[in-house]
Every structure is written in C-alpha cells, then in structure tokens.
PDB file of C-alpha atoms in Angstrom:
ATOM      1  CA  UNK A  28     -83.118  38.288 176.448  1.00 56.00           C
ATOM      2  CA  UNK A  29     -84.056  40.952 174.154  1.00 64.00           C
ATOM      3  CA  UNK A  30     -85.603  44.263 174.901  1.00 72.00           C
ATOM      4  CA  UNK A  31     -89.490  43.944 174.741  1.00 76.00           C
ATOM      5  CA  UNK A  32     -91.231  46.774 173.033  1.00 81.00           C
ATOM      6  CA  UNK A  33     -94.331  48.963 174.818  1.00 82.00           C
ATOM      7  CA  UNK A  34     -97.233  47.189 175.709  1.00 83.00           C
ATOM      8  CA  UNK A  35    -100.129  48.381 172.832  1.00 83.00           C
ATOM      9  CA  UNK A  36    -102.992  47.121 175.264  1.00 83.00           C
ATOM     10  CA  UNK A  37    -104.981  45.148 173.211  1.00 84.00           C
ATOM     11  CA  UNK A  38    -105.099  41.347 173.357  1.00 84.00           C
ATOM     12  CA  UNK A  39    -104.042  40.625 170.100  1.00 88.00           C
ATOM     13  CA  UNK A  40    -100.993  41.199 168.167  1.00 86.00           C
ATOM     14  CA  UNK A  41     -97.234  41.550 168.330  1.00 87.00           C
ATOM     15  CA  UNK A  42     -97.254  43.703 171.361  1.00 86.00           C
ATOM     16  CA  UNK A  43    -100.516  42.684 172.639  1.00 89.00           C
ATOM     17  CA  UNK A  44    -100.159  42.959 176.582  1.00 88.00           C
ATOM     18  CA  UNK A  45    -102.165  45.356 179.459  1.00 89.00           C
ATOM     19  CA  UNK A  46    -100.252  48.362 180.191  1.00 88.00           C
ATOM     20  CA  UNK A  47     -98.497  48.456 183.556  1.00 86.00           C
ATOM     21  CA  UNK A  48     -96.611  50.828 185.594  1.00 87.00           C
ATOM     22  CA  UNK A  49     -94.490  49.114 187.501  1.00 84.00           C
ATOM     23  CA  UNK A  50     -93.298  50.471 191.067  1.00 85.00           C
ATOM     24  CA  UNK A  51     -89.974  50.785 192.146  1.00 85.00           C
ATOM     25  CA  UNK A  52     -89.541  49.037 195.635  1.00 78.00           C
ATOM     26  CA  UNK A  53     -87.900  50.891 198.065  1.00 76.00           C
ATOM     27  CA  UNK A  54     -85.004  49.188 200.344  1.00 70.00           C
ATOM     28  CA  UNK A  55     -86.324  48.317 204.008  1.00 73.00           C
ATOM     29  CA  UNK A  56     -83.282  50.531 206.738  1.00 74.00           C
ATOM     30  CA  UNK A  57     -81.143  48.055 208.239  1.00 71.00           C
ATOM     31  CA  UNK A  58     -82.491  47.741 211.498  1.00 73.00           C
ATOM     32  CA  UNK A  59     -79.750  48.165 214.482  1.00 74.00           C
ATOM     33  CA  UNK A  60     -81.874  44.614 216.309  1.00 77.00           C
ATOM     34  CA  UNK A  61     -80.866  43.151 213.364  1.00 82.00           C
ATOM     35  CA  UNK A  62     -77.763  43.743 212.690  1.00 80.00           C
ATOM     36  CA  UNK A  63     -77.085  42.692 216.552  1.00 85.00           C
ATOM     37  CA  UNK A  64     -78.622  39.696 216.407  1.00 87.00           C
ATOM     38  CA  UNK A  65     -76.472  38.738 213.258  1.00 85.00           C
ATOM     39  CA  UNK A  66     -73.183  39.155 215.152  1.00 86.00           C
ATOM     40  CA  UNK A  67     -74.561  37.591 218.583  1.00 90.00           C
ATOM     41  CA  UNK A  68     -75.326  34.448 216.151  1.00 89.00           C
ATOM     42  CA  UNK A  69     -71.994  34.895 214.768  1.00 86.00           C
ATOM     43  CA  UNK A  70     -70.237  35.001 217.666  1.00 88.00           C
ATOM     44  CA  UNK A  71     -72.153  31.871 219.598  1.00 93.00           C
ATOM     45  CA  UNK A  72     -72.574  29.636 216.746  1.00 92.00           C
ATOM     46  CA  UNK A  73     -68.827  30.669 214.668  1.00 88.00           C
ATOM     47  CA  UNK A  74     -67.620  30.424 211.792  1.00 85.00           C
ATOM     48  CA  UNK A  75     -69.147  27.502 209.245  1.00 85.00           C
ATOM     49  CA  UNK A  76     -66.372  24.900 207.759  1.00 87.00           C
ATOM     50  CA  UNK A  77     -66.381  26.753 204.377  1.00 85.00           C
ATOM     51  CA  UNK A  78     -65.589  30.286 205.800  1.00 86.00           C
ATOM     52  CA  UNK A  79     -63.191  29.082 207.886  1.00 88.00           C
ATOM     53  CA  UNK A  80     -61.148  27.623 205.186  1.00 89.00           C
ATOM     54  CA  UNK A  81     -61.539  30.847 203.314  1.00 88.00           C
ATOM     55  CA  UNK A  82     -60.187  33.230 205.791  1.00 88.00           C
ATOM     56  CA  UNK A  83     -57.289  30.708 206.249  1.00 91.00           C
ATOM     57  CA  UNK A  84     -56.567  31.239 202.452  1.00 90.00           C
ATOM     58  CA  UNK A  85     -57.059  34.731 203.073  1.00 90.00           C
ATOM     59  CA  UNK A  86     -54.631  34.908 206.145  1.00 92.00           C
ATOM     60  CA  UNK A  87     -51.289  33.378 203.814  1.00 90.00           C
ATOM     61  CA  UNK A  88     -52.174  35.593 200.773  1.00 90.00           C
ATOM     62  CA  UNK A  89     -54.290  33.155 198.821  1.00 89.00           C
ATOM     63  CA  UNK A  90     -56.702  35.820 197.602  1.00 87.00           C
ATOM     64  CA  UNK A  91     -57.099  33.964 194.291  1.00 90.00           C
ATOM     65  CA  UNK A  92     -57.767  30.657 195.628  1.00 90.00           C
ATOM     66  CA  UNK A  93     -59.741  32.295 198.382  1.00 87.00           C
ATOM     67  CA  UNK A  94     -62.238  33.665 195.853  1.00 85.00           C
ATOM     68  CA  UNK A  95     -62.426  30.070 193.897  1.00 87.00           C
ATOM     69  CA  UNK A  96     -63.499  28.592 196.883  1.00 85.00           C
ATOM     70  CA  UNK A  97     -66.144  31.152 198.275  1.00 82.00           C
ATOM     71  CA  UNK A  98     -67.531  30.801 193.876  1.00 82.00           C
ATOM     72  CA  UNK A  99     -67.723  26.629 194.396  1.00 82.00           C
ATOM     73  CA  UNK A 100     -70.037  27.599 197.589  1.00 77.00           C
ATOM     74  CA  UNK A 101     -71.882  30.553 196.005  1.00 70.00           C
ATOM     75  CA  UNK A 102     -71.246  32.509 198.833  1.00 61.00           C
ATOM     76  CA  UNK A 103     -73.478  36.138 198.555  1.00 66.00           C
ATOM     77  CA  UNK A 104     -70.976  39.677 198.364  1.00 63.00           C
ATOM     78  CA  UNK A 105     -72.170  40.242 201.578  1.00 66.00           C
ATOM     79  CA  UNK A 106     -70.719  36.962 203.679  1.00 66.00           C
ATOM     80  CA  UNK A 107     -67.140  37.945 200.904  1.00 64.00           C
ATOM     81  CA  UNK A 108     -66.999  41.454 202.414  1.00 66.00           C
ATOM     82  CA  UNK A 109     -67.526  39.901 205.775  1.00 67.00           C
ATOM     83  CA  UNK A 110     -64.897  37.610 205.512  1.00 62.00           C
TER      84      UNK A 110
END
C-alpha cells in the first residue's frame, strides 16, 4: 500500500479527508491472575495434538521441520517461544 499524503480537510479533492490525530494505545501490564490462570489451564487441560508433535520435533533436533509445522497451524510467536 502506498504512503497516503496529509489529510487537506476539505471534502473534495485528492487529499480530501478530516484531519485526525490518532492516539497511540498503550499496552495493558500483564496481570500476575493472568498469567496463573494460563499455566493452571496448561497444566490441567495439556498440551493440544499440534504442540505436542512440535516439541517432539523439537526434542530430536528437527528445528526446521518444527517451524514448518507450527507455520501450517499459524501458531502466534508467543505459543513458538512457549514451546
């Protein structure tokens, strides 16, 4: 996508547009609740059948093949750092 140019404000035109300031949106403090009730989950429910497979990749040196699995689920960084 290309860059868009500034707004001019009026309704009419190449740039026509209202001017906005848009806020930056500050990140939320991981909570210490939450992050216990993630690993209490983890810890009654396991592992799913996906990440399991994965860290059994990961356990014989598979890295590569460990990574093209976790990209055909679309696993987020997070769950690849956790694993």
């Amino acid at each position: 996508m290309a860059p868009t140019a500034p707004k001019s404000g009026l309704f009419v035109g190449l740039n026509k547009g209202h001017i906005v300031i848009t806020k930056e949106l500050l990140l939320a403090p991981a909570r210490k609740g939450f992050i216990f009730v993630r690993s209490l989950i983890r810890e009654v429910a396991g592992f799913a059948p996906y990440e399991k497979r994965i860290t059994e990749h990961l356990k014989f040196g598979k890295d590569k093949r460990a990574l093209k699995v976790d990209k055909q689920i679309k696993a987020t960084s997070e769950k690849k750092d956790e694993l």
